[in-house]
Each structure stands twice: as C-alpha cells, then as structure tokens.
Amino acid sequence: MKMADNSQPSRVLHVRSLPASTTEFDIQSLVSAFGQVTGVMLMRQRGQALVELESEAAAVQCCNFYKTTQAAIRENPVQIQHSRHAELTMAHNPASASGEGPTVLHIIVENMVYQVTLDVLHTIFSKYDSVLRIITFTKNGQFQALIEMTDSAKAAQAKLTLDGQNIYDRCCTMKIDFSKMATLTITSNNDRQRDYTKPDQAEGVTTVRPMMLGGTPTPTAAQVTASSLASIPGMPAHSVSALQSIMAGGAAGLGGLSPANLSTLTGLVGGGVPSASPVVLVSNLNEELVTPKDLFMLFGVYGDVQRVKILFNKKDTALIQFASGQQAQTAHRHLHRVSFQGKVMHVTNSKHMNVAMPKDSQDAHLTQDYTDSVLHRYKQPGSHNLQNIYAPSATLHISNVPATLSEEDIGQLVLSAAQCAPVAFKWLPSQRQDAEQRVDRKMALVQLPSTEQSIQTLVTLHNYKVGDKRYLRVAFAKNPTVQ
C-alpha cells in the first residue's frame, strides 16, 4: 500500500466500529452512491475496513456527507474518515468477481395509495442497471416485489439511493433490502411477473388490476398517451404535461432518480391522495441560541416556510409549517440529524396540519408568521431554485454580489457570521458589467471548515444588505468542496 500525506485527503476511506457480521458488500453499499468502489479490505476481527473509491473527490464527498449523517451498517453506527493510505494494492474490486455480491432486491411498498405496476418498477430501477426479472406479490397485506439486476454494485447503489423514497407524492414508500435468493425463476410473463431477458414473451402484457383509487386499468408505459394520462382518476391537468415532459425525455428525463431529484416524479399523481402534513417537528435545538428567524432561514432552503413556533414549555423544540407536505418532506430528508448551533437536530413529521398563532402575548415572540415573506425561494411556479436544492455541506453558493464587493469583503462577512475564515473561495464567471464596464461577478463559491459553520453563515448572511437595495442570496452548493 502507498501512504498518503497526512495533511491531504485520500481516496481510501477508513471505516471503524463495524459489527462482527459485516461483509465486504455491506462496506460497498455504504459508499457506492458517491462513486465506483475500486477496492475493499475488510478486517473483521478488528471491526475495521479500508475502502477505495475511484477518485479523491468522491471520497471527500462521502466523508463530508457522513459528517452530518450517521453512517450505519446493519443498524449499527459506524465511523468513516480518510485513511493515511493513498491506495489499496492488496484489495480487490468487489464488483469484479462473478457472484461476489447479491443482485436480487426485495422491495416492500408501504402506504400504497396508488397501484404500483411492473412498468413503474422497471422504469425506476433500470436507471441504475439492466433489470433482468421482476416478481410482484402480496404478503401480510403488503405489496412486495423481487427485482433481479445484472450487477451487484449497481444493485447496491439502487438500494442505497432509493430506500425510503416515495414512488408518488406522499405515498408508496419503498423499503429495500437484499434478498437471499441468488436468481429469480419465471415460467411465464403476466401482470405480476416478467422476465425481461425474453422480450418476445413480454410483449403485449398489460396490467389488468384496477388502480386502488380508480377502478380503471393502469396503462403500461407503452400505452400511456396524453388522453390516457388525462383519464387517470385524480390526475391534475398540470401533472399531465409534467409527466409527458418526462416521458418525452425518455429515461434520461428522470435525472437518475437520486434522492435530490426523485421529487421530479412526486406530485404528478397528487390529486385524490390524502395530504401529508406540511408541518415538521424539530427537537434537540439549542434553546439558548435558536430563534424563529434562524429556523426560517435554514428550513427555508428546502421550502417556503409559513410559520415557525418554538414551544413555550420546551424551548429546544419547534414546529415549522411549510407551503406543502412535499416541501416538509424535502426539509426532513435534508436536515434530520444535522448539526446546528452545537446540537444535532431531530426532524420528524408532525401530526398537526398547521401552526396556530399564539393567543397569549407571553409567548408571541416565539411564534412568527412568514406567510407573506419576500424571502420565499419557491413562490414562483417553475422557479429555477427547484433545480438547485442540495444537502447541507461546507460550501455555499453566494449570489447577487455587487461588483464593489471583493473577496476580502466576503471573507470578513463570513468571519463575522461563523467566527472562522473561509478555507477556499472561487468567483463564478459572469458576462455582466456595470455602468463603469467593471465585471459584475454576481456569484461566488465559499468553502467553510465545516458544514455546521456553513449553516451558521447561511442563516446569518442570506438576505444580508450589501448596498442600496442589494441583498446577498445564500444557498448550499452542489459540490461539498470548491473545485
């Protein structure tokens, strides 16, 4: 093994506190969403492993992600950090050997409001790998499926990415695990099972079971047309055009179905679905520091916050109401177990459908109404901001920067907000010029030492006035490091 400079990150990661039952495939599943795994060395007796990713950038992204999200294997918390090894020469690629890992996924669909067909499952999972066979069945009153894929590494990535995601808006949640079956055997194709390696048998198969809320057959992907979309019970008119756009773009239009963009599909069949609560409950806050404005600024990154209420008798807990249940789910997905003001927040769905304003002036300062706030990021239909929603990271995207503001000026603002200086800075190119022909830089990337300091900077500097009618706009950047 080659040793790395201890001052530099490595593409080899060191995983510690592993349970005794850990396999190489468990390690691969933990990190494969960030890049191709090129080597694994499992030291089971020591409860440790070394895993090598295809690039240093992928390893950095993985480490940064697990700084704010607890990594776990078989429900046991584990720790991940950069290794002092630059590469693994003794490890092997777990995806290179035939049969090295499982390829059959077991899916349980919970809260099943709409029917989930073979075509829907095939569309979702074929974004990750070729789907060989699918079998669907009902057990213990739950709709379940077995999906066989060709490559174990890609199956692991599909599991890691899609587990816990909704197929439709606020319903049909997938719980995914590996099956003990090595392969699936299908003797004939029908509406419950299909062998995609035998296309001659698959052609002409239609789904004959009615939709759970409809009563009419759910069309297969090949049968979906503008008229058939419009005829689906509960399908809003705007959803028809949205789904047609995705279909017109083919599989690429689905954008990979990552957690960040799986919402492309959600909301398309929202009509007739019982609404999920637009309110989240946030606990384990720093009651000495937190304010409604802080929570509005942070949670407003993921939706248009309408009201914030810090509980009078439990000031480390707050209720936050969004414009929609989907926005609440987005905030929950990105901010649960994220560190803020020295505490790890816990975000859960609330049973409340709205946040009531206080009747007593005693706790009026703890509840704020932001219904008409000009700082809502998503109030315009089709807002470009919807395509730039990213998880908290150490790097911020700052826009609306006037030409008069220098890198040093921004550094001083960051120092004041987070009590630390940026570790990296980059102006983003712009062709715009002001009246004196100076380039209006407009946008910049600023990397902080940690995600928690980045969050504090966003909360403080978003909408910070930097000139006459000029306010900074701050969001989390797409990449966790300035490149």
PDB file of C-alpha atoms in Angstrom, residues 285-456:
ATOM      1  CA  LEU A 285     -32.385  22.616  19.326  1.00  0.00           C
ATOM      2  CA  ASN A 286     -30.031  24.915  21.215  1.00  0.00           C
ATOM      3  CA  GLU A 287     -32.616  26.775  23.295  1.00  0.00           C
ATOM      4  CA  GLU A 288     -30.031  29.365  24.362  1.00  0.00           C
ATOM      5  CA  LEU A 289     -29.357  30.451  20.770  1.00  0.00           C
ATOM      6  CA  VAL A 290     -32.159  29.449  18.417  1.00  0.00           C
ATOM      7  CA  THR A 291     -34.725  31.986  17.190  1.00  0.00           C
ATOM      8  CA  PRO A 292     -37.697  31.683  14.812  1.00  0.00           C
ATOM      9  CA  LYS A 293     -35.734  33.687  12.245  1.00  0.00           C
ATOM     10  CA  ASP A 294     -32.822  31.207  12.383  1.00  0.00           C
ATOM     11  CA  LEU A 295     -35.181  28.322  11.679  1.00  0.00           C
ATOM     12  CA  PHE A 296     -36.952  30.264   8.935  1.00  0.00           C
ATOM     13  CA  MET A 297     -33.655  30.936   7.175  1.00  0.00           C
ATOM     14  CA  LEU A 298     -32.360  27.356   7.440  1.00  0.00           C
ATOM     15  CA  PHE A 299     -35.539  25.419   6.712  1.00  0.00           C
ATOM     16  CA  GLY A 300     -36.451  27.975   4.052  1.00  0.00           C
ATOM     17  CA  VAL A 301     -33.685  26.493   1.909  1.00  0.00           C
ATOM     18  CA  TYR A 302     -35.968  23.494   1.310  1.00  0.00           C
ATOM     19  CA  GLY A 303     -39.411  25.087   1.106  1.00  0.00           C
ATOM     20  CA  ASP A 304     -41.466  28.208   1.674  1.00  0.00           C
ATOM     21  CA  VAL A 305     -41.808  28.365   5.459  1.00  0.00           C
ATOM     22  CA  GLN A 306     -45.162  29.847   6.500  1.00  0.00           C
ATOM     23  CA  ARG A 307     -44.899  29.809  10.288  1.00  0.00           C
ATOM     24  CA  VAL A 308     -42.353  28.924  12.983  1.00  0.00           C
ATOM     25  CA  LYS A 309     -43.303  28.200  16.581  1.00  0.00           C
ATOM     26  CA  ILE A 310     -40.769  27.494  19.340  1.00  0.00           C
ATOM     27  CA  LEU A 311     -42.664  25.719  22.113  1.00  0.00           C
ATOM     28  CA  PHE A 312     -43.048  27.860  25.246  1.00  0.00           C
ATOM     29  CA  ASN A 313     -42.632  24.984  27.706  1.00  0.00           C
ATOM     30  CA  LYS A 314     -39.970  23.152  25.686  1.00  0.00           C
ATOM     31  CA  LYS A 315     -37.777  25.707  24.014  1.00  0.00           C
ATOM     32  CA  ASP A 316     -35.492  23.122  22.417  1.00  0.00           C
ATOM     33  CA  THR A 317     -38.419  22.067  20.211  1.00  0.00           C
ATOM     34  CA  ALA A 318     -40.176  23.870  17.357  1.00  0.00           C
ATOM     35  CA  LEU A 319     -42.999  23.380  14.847  1.00  0.00           C
ATOM     36  CA  ILE A 320     -42.325  24.585  11.311  1.00  0.00           C
ATOM     37  CA  GLN A 321     -45.118  24.888   8.747  1.00  0.00           C
ATOM     38  CA  PHE A 322     -44.353  24.780   5.007  1.00  0.00           C
ATOM     39  CA  ALA A 323     -46.469  25.666   1.993  1.00  0.00           C
ATOM     40  CA  SER A 324     -46.920  21.967   1.176  1.00  0.00           C
ATOM     41  CA  GLY A 325     -46.364  18.494   2.553  1.00  0.00           C
ATOM     42  CA  GLN A 326     -43.808  17.822  -0.187  1.00  0.00           C
ATOM     43  CA  GLN A 327     -41.669  20.757   0.977  1.00  0.00           C
ATOM     44  CA  ALA A 328     -41.884  19.460   4.549  1.00  0.00           C
ATOM     45  CA  GLN A 329     -40.661  16.056   3.375  1.00  0.00           C
ATOM     46  CA  THR A 330     -37.764  17.666   1.493  1.00  0.00           C
ATOM     47  CA  ALA A 331     -36.692  19.530   4.628  1.00  0.00           C
ATOM     48  CA  HIS A 332     -36.988  16.370   6.713  1.00  0.00           C
ATOM     49  CA  ARG A 333     -34.837  14.429   4.261  1.00  0.00           C
ATOM     50  CA  HIS A 334     -32.048  17.010   4.214  1.00  0.00           C
ATOM     51  CA  LEU A 335     -31.988  18.347   7.780  1.00  0.00           C
ATOM     52  CA  HIS A 336     -32.704  15.363  10.035  1.00  0.00           C
ATOM     53  CA  ARG A 337     -29.663  14.677  12.246  1.00  0.00           C
ATOM     54  CA  VAL A 338     -27.805  17.756  11.008  1.00  0.00           C
ATOM     55  CA  SER A 339     -25.723  19.767  13.497  1.00  0.00           C
ATOM     56  CA  PHE A 340     -26.892  23.337  14.092  1.00  0.00           C
ATOM     57  CA  GLN A 341     -25.685  25.719  16.788  1.00  0.00           C
ATOM     58  CA  GLY A 342     -23.818  22.934  18.548  1.00  0.00           C
ATOM     59  CA  LYS A 343     -26.702  20.437  18.699  1.00  0.00           C
ATOM     60  CA  VAL A 344     -27.809  17.606  16.381  1.00  0.00           C
ATOM     61  CA  MET A 345     -31.351  18.365  15.258  1.00  0.00           C
ATOM     62  CA  HIS A 346     -34.040  15.678  15.057  1.00  0.00           C
ATOM     63  CA  VAL A 347     -36.672  16.364  12.398  1.00  0.00           C
ATOM     64  CA  THR A 348     -39.872  14.323  12.272  1.00  0.00           C
ATOM     65  CA  ASN A 349     -43.276  14.594  10.612  1.00  0.00           C
ATOM     66  CA  SER A 350     -45.870  16.329  12.758  1.00  0.00           C
ATOM     67  CA  LYS A 351     -49.480  15.249  13.226  1.00  0.00           C
ATOM     68  CA  HIS A 352     -50.513  18.917  13.036  1.00  0.00           C
ATOM     69  CA  MET A 353     -51.716  20.304   9.702  1.00  0.00           C
ATOM     70  CA  ASN A 354     -50.897  23.903  10.607  1.00  0.00           C
ATOM     71  CA  VAL A 355     -49.178  26.023  13.236  1.00  0.00           C
ATOM     72  CA  ALA A 356     -51.562  28.178  15.249  1.00  0.00           C
ATOM     73  CA  MET A 357     -50.691  31.731  16.172  1.00  0.00           C
ATOM     74  CA  PRO A 358     -50.482  32.368  19.947  1.00  0.00           C
ATOM     75  CA  LYS A 359     -53.481  33.718  21.829  1.00  0.00           C
ATOM     76  CA  ASP A 360     -51.308  34.881  24.707  1.00  0.00           C
ATOM     77  CA  SER A 361     -48.755  37.656  24.287  1.00  0.00           C
ATOM     78  CA  GLN A 362     -46.486  35.836  26.745  1.00  0.00           C
ATOM     79  CA  ASP A 363     -45.037  33.616  24.009  1.00  0.00           C
ATOM     80  CA  ALA A 364     -45.738  35.862  20.999  1.00  0.00           C
ATOM     81  CA  HIS A 365     -42.016  36.331  20.327  1.00  0.00           C
ATOM     82  CA  LEU A 366     -41.621  32.555  19.966  1.00  0.00           C
ATOM     83  CA  THR A 367     -44.059  32.300  17.050  1.00  0.00           C
ATOM     84  CA  GLN A 368     -43.580  34.129  13.768  1.00  0.00           C
ATOM     85  CA  ASP A 369     -45.790  34.263  10.671  1.00  0.00           C
ATOM     86  CA  TYR A 370     -43.829  34.339   7.407  1.00  0.00           C
ATOM     87  CA  THR A 371     -46.771  33.754   5.053  1.00  0.00           C
ATOM     88  CA  ASP A 372     -46.120  36.911   3.039  1.00  0.00           C
ATOM     89  CA  SER A 373     -42.331  36.909   3.282  1.00  0.00           C
ATOM     90  CA  VAL A 374     -40.439  38.164   0.227  1.00  0.00           C
ATOM     91  CA  LEU A 375     -37.699  35.633   1.053  1.00  0.00           C
ATOM     92  CA  HIS A 376     -39.661  32.589  -0.104  1.00  0.00           C
ATOM     93  CA  ARG A 377     -37.453  30.831  -2.645  1.00  0.00           C
ATOM     94  CA  TYR A 378     -40.140  28.784  -4.423  1.00  0.00           C
ATOM     95  CA  LYS A 379     -43.218  31.023  -4.646  1.00  0.00           C
ATOM     96  CA  GLN A 380     -42.830  31.444  -8.417  1.00  0.00           C
ATOM     97  CA  PRO A 381     -44.146  28.393 -10.369  1.00  0.00           C
ATOM     98  CA  GLY A 382     -41.296  26.610 -12.131  1.00  0.00           C
ATOM     99  CA  SER A 383     -38.696  28.540 -10.128  1.00  0.00           C
ATOM    100  CA  HIS A 384     -35.095  27.775 -11.116  1.00  0.00           C
ATOM    101  CA  ASN A 385     -34.394  27.313  -7.402  1.00  0.00           C
ATOM    102  CA  LEU A 386     -36.271  23.989  -7.520  1.00  0.00           C
ATOM    103  CA  GLN A 387     -33.429  22.562  -9.613  1.00  0.00           C
ATOM    104  CA  ASN A 388     -30.772  23.665  -7.160  1.00  0.00           C
ATOM    105  CA  ILE A 389     -31.758  22.043  -3.870  1.00  0.00           C
ATOM    106  CA  TYR A 390     -28.755  20.397  -2.232  1.00  0.00           C
ATOM    107  CA  ALA A 391     -27.952  18.864   1.138  1.00  0.00           C
ATOM    108  CA  PRO A 392     -26.072  20.965   3.699  1.00  0.00           C
ATOM    109  CA  SER A 393     -22.346  20.958   3.034  1.00  0.00           C
ATOM    110  CA  ALA A 394     -19.285  23.031   3.872  1.00  0.00           C
ATOM    111  CA  THR A 395     -19.579  25.014   0.626  1.00  0.00           C
ATOM    112  CA  LEU A 396     -22.028  27.847  -0.008  1.00  0.00           C
ATOM    113  CA  HIS A 397     -23.223  29.435  -3.235  1.00  0.00           C
ATOM    114  CA  ILE A 398     -23.488  33.206  -2.785  1.00  0.00           C
ATOM    115  CA  SER A 399     -25.273  35.249  -5.440  1.00  0.00           C
ATOM    116  CA  ASN A 400     -26.416  38.831  -6.053  1.00  0.00           C
ATOM    117  CA  VAL A 401     -22.918  40.013  -5.155  1.00  0.00           C
ATOM    118  CA  PRO A 402     -22.232  43.610  -6.281  1.00  0.00           C
ATOM    119  CA  ALA A 403     -19.054  44.391  -8.219  1.00  0.00           C
ATOM    120  CA  THR A 404     -17.904  46.633  -5.375  1.00  0.00           C
ATOM    121  CA  LEU A 405     -17.652  43.670  -3.005  1.00  0.00           C
ATOM    122  CA  SER A 406     -14.215  41.981  -3.019  1.00  0.00           C
ATOM    123  CA  GLU A 407     -13.126  38.503  -1.966  1.00  0.00           C
ATOM    124  CA  GLU A 408     -11.688  40.039   1.201  1.00  0.00           C
ATOM    125  CA  ASP A 409     -15.019  41.749   1.951  1.00  0.00           C
ATOM    126  CA  ILE A 410     -16.883  38.445   1.669  1.00  0.00           C
ATOM    127  CA  GLY A 411     -14.246  36.799   3.845  1.00  0.00           C
ATOM    128  CA  GLN A 412     -14.840  39.402   6.554  1.00  0.00           C
ATOM    129  CA  LEU A 413     -18.601  38.835   6.387  1.00  0.00           C
ATOM    130  CA  VAL A 414     -18.066  35.096   6.765  1.00  0.00           C
ATOM    131  CA  LEU A 415     -15.655  35.632   9.659  1.00  0.00           C
ATOM    132  CA  SER A 416     -18.250  37.768  11.412  1.00  0.00           C
ATOM    133  CA  ALA A 417     -21.041  35.246  10.808  1.00  0.00           C
ATOM    134  CA  ALA A 418     -19.280  31.961  11.610  1.00  0.00           C
ATOM    135  CA  GLN A 419     -16.266  33.090  13.645  1.00  0.00           C
ATOM    136  CA  CYS A 420     -13.955  31.476  11.093  1.00  0.00           C
ATOM    137  CA  ALA A 421     -12.326  32.369   7.799  1.00  0.00           C
ATOM    138  CA  PRO A 422     -13.167  30.599   4.509  1.00  0.00           C
ATOM    139  CA  VAL A 423     -10.812  27.790   3.538  1.00  0.00           C
ATOM    140  CA  ALA A 424     -11.487  28.213  -0.192  1.00  0.00           C
ATOM    141  CA  PHE A 425     -13.044  30.832  -2.448  1.00  0.00           C
ATOM    142  CA  LYS A 426     -13.938  30.983  -6.127  1.00  0.00           C
ATOM    143  CA  TRP A 427     -15.650  33.599  -8.251  1.00  0.00           C
ATOM    144  CA  LEU A 428     -18.081  32.136 -10.745  1.00  0.00           C
ATOM    145  CA  PRO A 429     -17.842  33.538 -14.287  1.00  0.00           C
ATOM    146  CA  SER A 430     -20.283  36.217 -15.369  1.00  0.00           C
ATOM    147  CA  GLN A 431     -20.501  38.269 -18.530  1.00  0.00           C
ATOM    148  CA  ARG A 432     -22.455  41.097 -16.933  1.00  0.00           C
ATOM    149  CA  GLN A 433     -20.849  44.516 -16.494  1.00  0.00           C
ATOM    150  CA  ASP A 434     -21.875  47.600 -14.562  1.00  0.00           C
ATOM    151  CA  ALA A 435     -22.089  51.187 -15.872  1.00  0.00           C
ATOM    152  CA  GLU A 436     -18.323  51.656 -15.483  1.00  0.00           C
ATOM    153  CA  GLN A 437     -17.609  48.494 -17.509  1.00  0.00           C
ATOM    154  CA  ARG A 438     -16.436  46.593 -14.458  1.00  0.00           C
ATOM    155  CA  VAL A 439     -17.278  42.912 -14.454  1.00  0.00           C
ATOM    156  CA  ASP A 440     -20.184  42.234 -12.105  1.00  0.00           C
ATOM    157  CA  ARG A 441     -19.040  38.966 -10.590  1.00  0.00           C
ATOM    158  CA  LYS A 442     -22.503  38.311  -9.164  1.00  0.00           C
ATOM    159  CA  MET A 443     -21.763  34.813  -7.798  1.00  0.00           C
ATOM    160  CA  ALA A 444     -19.122  33.006  -5.735  1.00  0.00           C
ATOM    161  CA  LEU A 445     -18.431  29.707  -4.007  1.00  0.00           C
ATOM    162  CA  VAL A 446     -17.205  29.890  -0.414  1.00  0.00           C
ATOM    163  CA  GLN A 447     -15.993  26.823   1.482  1.00  0.00           C
ATOM    164  CA  LEU A 448     -16.057  26.810   5.289  1.00  0.00           C
ATOM    165  CA  PRO A 449     -14.091  24.474   7.589  1.00  0.00           C
ATOM    166  CA  SER A 450     -17.249  22.520   8.482  1.00  0.00           C
ATOM    167  CA  THR A 451     -20.877  22.060   7.492  1.00  0.00           C
ATOM    168  CA  GLU A 452     -22.100  23.465  10.813  1.00  0.00           C
ATOM    169  CA  GLN A 453     -20.146  26.692  10.237  1.00  0.00           C
ATOM    170  CA  SER A 454     -21.512  26.814   6.710  1.00  0.00           C
ATOM    171  CA  ILE A 455     -25.066  26.554   8.054  1.00  0.00           C
ATOM    172  CA  GLN A 456     -24.470  29.385  10.514  1.00  0.00           C
TER     173      GLN A 456
END
